Coordinates of C-alpha atoms in Angstrom, one line a residue:
M18 CA 69.8 104.0 83.2
K19 CA 67.6 106.8 83.9
I20 CA 69.5 110.4 83.9
G21 CA 66.8 112.6 85.1
G22 CA 64.3 112.3 82.1
I23 CA 66.7 110.8 79.7
T24 CA 67.1 106.9 79.2
I25 CA 70.5 105.0 78.3
D26 CA 71.0 101.8 77.7
P27 CA 74.2 99.8 76.6
V28 CA 73.6 98.1 73.2
L29 CA 76.0 95.2 73.1
D30 CA 77.7 94.1 69.8
G31 CA 80.6 91.5 70.9
H32 CA 83.6 91.6 72.6
G33 CA 87.4 91.8 72.2
I34 CA 90.2 90.0 74.0
E35 CA 93.5 91.8 74.5
N36 CA 96.8 91.1 76.5
G37 CA 97.0 93.9 79.1
A38 CA 100.8 94.4 79.2
R39 CA 100.8 95.2 75.3
I40 CA 97.9 97.7 75.0
L41 CA 98.3 99.5 78.4
D42 CA 101.5 100.5 80.3
R43 CA 102.7 102.9 83.2
P44 CA 106.3 104.1 82.2
G45 CA 108.8 103.9 84.9
V46 CA 106.8 101.1 87.0
E47 CA 108.4 97.5 86.7
D48 CA 105.2 95.6 87.6
P49 CA 102.3 98.2 86.8
W50 CA 99.8 95.7 87.2
A51 CA 100.7 94.1 90.6
C52 CA 98.2 96.9 92.2
H53 CA 95.3 95.5 89.9
P54 CA 95.9 91.6 90.2
D55 CA 91.5 91.4 89.4
V56 CA 91.9 93.0 86.3
L57 CA 93.6 90.7 84.1
D58 CA 92.7 87.1 83.4
A59 CA 95.0 84.0 84.3
H60 CA 96.8 84.6 81.0
G61 CA 97.2 88.5 81.5
R62 CA 94.4 89.4 79.3
I63 CA 91.5 91.9 79.2
E64 CA 87.8 90.9 77.7
M65 CA 86.8 94.4 76.6
P66 CA 82.9 94.2 75.3
M67 CA 82.2 96.4 72.2
G68 CA 79.1 98.3 71.5
G69 CA 77.4 101.3 71.7
F70 CA 74.9 103.4 74.1
L71 CA 71.3 104.0 73.1
V72 CA 70.0 107.7 74.4
R73 CA 66.3 108.4 74.3
T74 CA 65.9 112.1 75.1
G75 CA 62.3 113.7 74.1
D76 CA 61.6 112.7 70.6
R77 CA 65.2 111.8 69.4
V78 CA 66.7 108.5 69.6
V79 CA 70.4 108.7 69.6
L80 CA 73.3 105.9 69.3
V81 CA 76.4 107.0 70.6
D82 CA 79.2 104.4 68.7
T83 CA 78.1 101.3 66.5
G84 CA 80.3 98.6 67.3
V85 CA 83.0 96.8 65.8
G86 CA 80.5 95.1 63.0
A87 CA 80.5 92.0 61.6
L88 CA 83.9 90.9 62.5
E89 CA 85.0 87.5 63.7
R90 CA 88.3 86.4 64.4
E91 CA 90.3 84.7 67.2
D92 CA 90.4 88.0 69.3
L93 CA 87.5 89.8 68.4
F94 CA 84.0 88.5 67.9
G95 CA 81.1 91.2 66.7
G96 CA 78.1 91.3 65.0
G97 CA 75.2 91.5 67.3
L98 CA 74.4 95.2 67.7
L99 CA 71.4 95.4 65.6
N100 CA 69.8 92.6 67.8
S101 CA 70.7 94.2 70.7
L102 CA 68.6 97.2 69.5
A103 CA 66.0 95.0 68.6
D104 CA 66.0 93.7 72.1
L105 CA 65.4 97.6 73.1
G106 CA 62.6 97.8 70.9
V107 CA 64.3 100.0 68.3
Q108 CA 64.9 99.1 64.5
P109 CA 67.8 101.1 62.3
G110 CA 65.3 103.3 60.9
D111 CA 64.0 104.8 64.5
I112 CA 67.7 106.1 65.1
T113 CA 67.7 109.8 64.5
D114 CA 71.1 110.5 65.3
V115 CA 74.5 108.6 65.4
L116 CA 77.1 110.0 67.2
F117 CA 80.8 109.2 67.3
T118 CA 83.2 109.3 70.3
H119 CA 85.9 108.8 67.8
L120 CA 86.5 107.2 64.5
H121 CA 88.4 103.6 65.1
Y122 CA 87.1 100.6 63.5
D123 CA 85.4 99.3 66.6
H124 CA 83.3 102.2 66.9
V125 CA 82.1 102.7 63.7
G126 CA 81.4 98.8 62.6
W127 CA 77.7 99.7 61.8
A128 CA 77.9 103.0 60.4
A129 CA 77.3 101.4 57.2
S130 CA 77.6 97.7 55.8
K131 CA 78.3 96.2 52.4
G132 CA 78.6 99.8 51.2
K133 CA 75.1 100.8 52.3
V134 CA 74.1 103.1 55.0
V135 CA 72.6 101.2 58.2
F136 CA 70.6 104.2 59.8
E137 CA 68.9 105.5 56.9
N138 CA 67.1 108.5 58.9
A139 CA 70.1 109.2 60.9
T140 CA 72.3 112.1 61.0
Y141 CA 75.6 111.0 61.5
R142 CA 77.9 113.2 63.7
A143 CA 81.6 113.1 64.2
H144 CA 84.6 115.4 65.0
A145 CA 86.2 117.4 62.1
A146 CA 89.7 116.6 63.3
D147 CA 89.0 112.6 63.1
W148 CA 87.1 112.6 60.0
S149 CA 90.0 114.3 58.4
Y150 CA 92.6 112.1 60.1
F151 CA 90.9 108.6 59.3
V152 CA 89.0 109.6 56.0
T153 CA 89.7 112.7 54.0
A154 CA 93.5 112.8 54.8
D155 CA 96.1 112.0 52.1
D156 CA 97.5 109.2 54.5
A157 CA 94.0 108.2 55.8
V158 CA 93.1 104.8 57.2
P159 CA 91.9 102.7 54.1
G160 CA 89.7 100.3 56.3
A161 CA 87.9 103.8 57.7
V162 CA 87.4 105.2 54.2
R163 CA 85.7 102.4 52.9
K164 CA 84.0 102.0 56.0
L165 CA 83.0 105.5 56.4
S166 CA 82.3 107.0 53.1
P167 CA 78.9 105.9 52.5
I168 CA 77.8 108.0 55.4
E169 CA 79.4 111.2 53.8
N170 CA 76.0 112.4 52.7
Q171 CA 74.3 112.3 55.9
L172 CA 77.5 113.7 57.8
E173 CA 77.7 116.5 60.2
T174 CA 81.3 117.3 61.8
F175 CA 81.8 119.7 64.6
D176 CA 85.2 121.1 66.1
S177 CA 83.8 122.7 69.4
E178 CA 81.8 122.2 72.2
H179 CA 77.8 122.4 71.5
T180 CA 74.7 120.9 72.2
V181 CA 73.8 117.9 70.1
A182 CA 70.4 117.0 71.4
P183 CA 68.3 118.1 74.4
G184 CA 70.5 116.9 77.6
I185 CA 73.2 115.7 75.2
D186 CA 76.4 118.0 74.8
A187 CA 79.6 117.2 73.1
R188 CA 82.8 118.4 74.3
P189 CA 86.0 117.7 72.2
A190 CA 88.8 115.7 74.1
A191 CA 91.4 115.3 71.6
G192 CA 94.5 112.9 72.6
H193 CA 93.2 109.1 72.0
T194 CA 92.3 110.2 68.6
P195 CA 92.5 113.6 67.2
G196 CA 88.7 114.5 67.3
S197 CA 88.1 112.3 70.7
T198 CA 84.9 113.4 72.1
V199 CA 83.2 113.2 75.3
F200 CA 79.4 113.0 75.5
I201 CA 77.6 114.7 78.4
I202 CA 73.9 113.5 79.2
S203 CA 72.5 115.8 82.1
S204 CA 68.9 116.1 83.1
E205 CA 67.5 117.0 86.3
G206 CA 70.2 117.7 88.1
E207 CA 71.8 114.3 87.1
R208 CA 74.7 113.7 84.7
A209 CA 76.8 111.0 82.8
L210 CA 79.8 111.3 81.2
L211 CA 80.2 108.7 77.8
I212 CA 83.8 108.8 77.6
G213 CA 84.4 106.5 74.8
D214 CA 88.2 105.2 74.8
I215 CA 89.8 108.3 76.8
A216 CA 90.0 104.9 79.3
H217 CA 90.3 101.3 78.5
S218 CA 90.5 99.7 81.7
V219 CA 90.0 100.8 85.4
V220 CA 93.7 101.0 85.9
E221 CA 94.0 104.2 83.7
L222 CA 91.6 105.9 86.1
A223 CA 93.4 105.1 88.9
E224 CA 96.7 106.1 88.8
P225 CA 97.5 108.9 86.4
D226 CA 100.7 108.1 84.6
W227 CA 99.2 105.0 82.8
E228 CA 99.3 105.0 78.6
A229 CA 97.5 103.4 75.8
V230 CA 99.2 101.9 72.8
Y231 CA 96.3 103.2 70.8
D232 CA 96.7 106.7 71.8
V233 CA 97.5 108.9 69.0
D234 CA 99.0 111.8 71.6
K235 CA 100.0 110.0 74.6
E236 CA 100.5 112.9 76.8
A237 CA 97.3 114.8 75.6
A238 CA 95.4 111.6 76.3
K239 CA 97.0 111.5 79.8
A240 CA 95.7 115.1 80.3
V241 CA 92.0 114.5 79.3
R242 CA 91.6 111.7 81.0
N243 CA 93.1 112.8 84.4
A244 CA 91.0 116.0 83.9
V245 CA 87.8 113.9 83.3
A246 CA 88.5 111.9 86.4
N247 CA 89.4 114.6 88.6
E248 CA 86.2 116.4 87.4
A249 CA 83.7 113.7 88.2
L250 CA 86.0 112.6 91.5
D251 CA 84.0 112.0 94.7
T252 CA 80.9 113.8 92.8
D253 CA 77.4 111.9 91.8
T254 CA 78.5 112.2 88.2
Y255 CA 78.5 108.7 86.1
V256 CA 81.5 108.0 84.1
V257 CA 81.0 105.4 81.4
P258 CA 83.7 104.1 79.3
A259 CA 82.9 101.9 76.2
H260 CA 85.2 98.9 76.9
F261 CA 84.4 98.3 80.6
P262 CA 82.9 95.0 82.0
K263 CA 79.5 94.6 80.8
M264 CA 79.5 98.2 79.6
A265 CA 78.7 99.2 83.4
F266 CA 78.1 102.6 84.9
G267 CA 80.5 103.8 87.6
R268 CA 81.4 106.5 89.5
I269 CA 85.3 107.5 90.5
I270 CA 85.8 107.8 94.4
T271 CA 88.7 108.0 96.5
T272 CA 89.7 105.3 98.4
P273 CA 92.6 104.2 100.9
E274 CA 94.4 103.0 97.8
G275 CA 94.1 106.4 95.9
R276 CA 91.4 107.4 93.1
R277 CA 89.6 104.4 91.8
W278 CA 86.4 103.7 89.5
R279 CA 83.5 101.8 90.9
A280 CA 80.6 100.1 88.9
I281 CA 77.3 101.1 90.6

């Protein structure tokens, strides 16, 4: 996808399979999935791609999120991100910046591997609130500490909206995690929002009151999700979640059924 003079490519690492009713709910609605029969498979599951997005702007080669890493279990299959980058003509040493929408394990999988930094020439960037929550707090997440500690010498944290690189702006959007961040790509009057896990499924961008089990602060997450959706509604802005089918770009439009995300 071209956003003006900036190129954005999805970089697939693998996929996960989740029970839709277990991870997403619409409180107070008896059968919240009834209005979205095509989202779940015959077993009530959602298949979600895992990976990141490669953004090439000027002389910067930027990777937004690093997938789940070399994990394989019954409901999760990773390991393909470096091959996907190679298919795009990019080697790990070519990456100048790694940006994290947040620090859940399925977004930091290739930050380091076997205790060594994967993108040795990159500056890693994460919101300070997420780095504290996952890595440095007394009750930090042990798996995140092991995975992310190797990148600390290459890490820059932030806590406010700012420009990361030409045409890339970071906008803190706490809720899913304390430091969740939207990355805004803009060039030549065109615009895309890389929203990470602000939404896991199209249903969350349809009705305003869905909740995700993984949201640390469900009310804040709903507020952020609806703010993003309403900002983009019926505009030319692309909204690009991390886990939608085919890691597709889409727009949010008004339909007779209400607000909907549609792949482009």
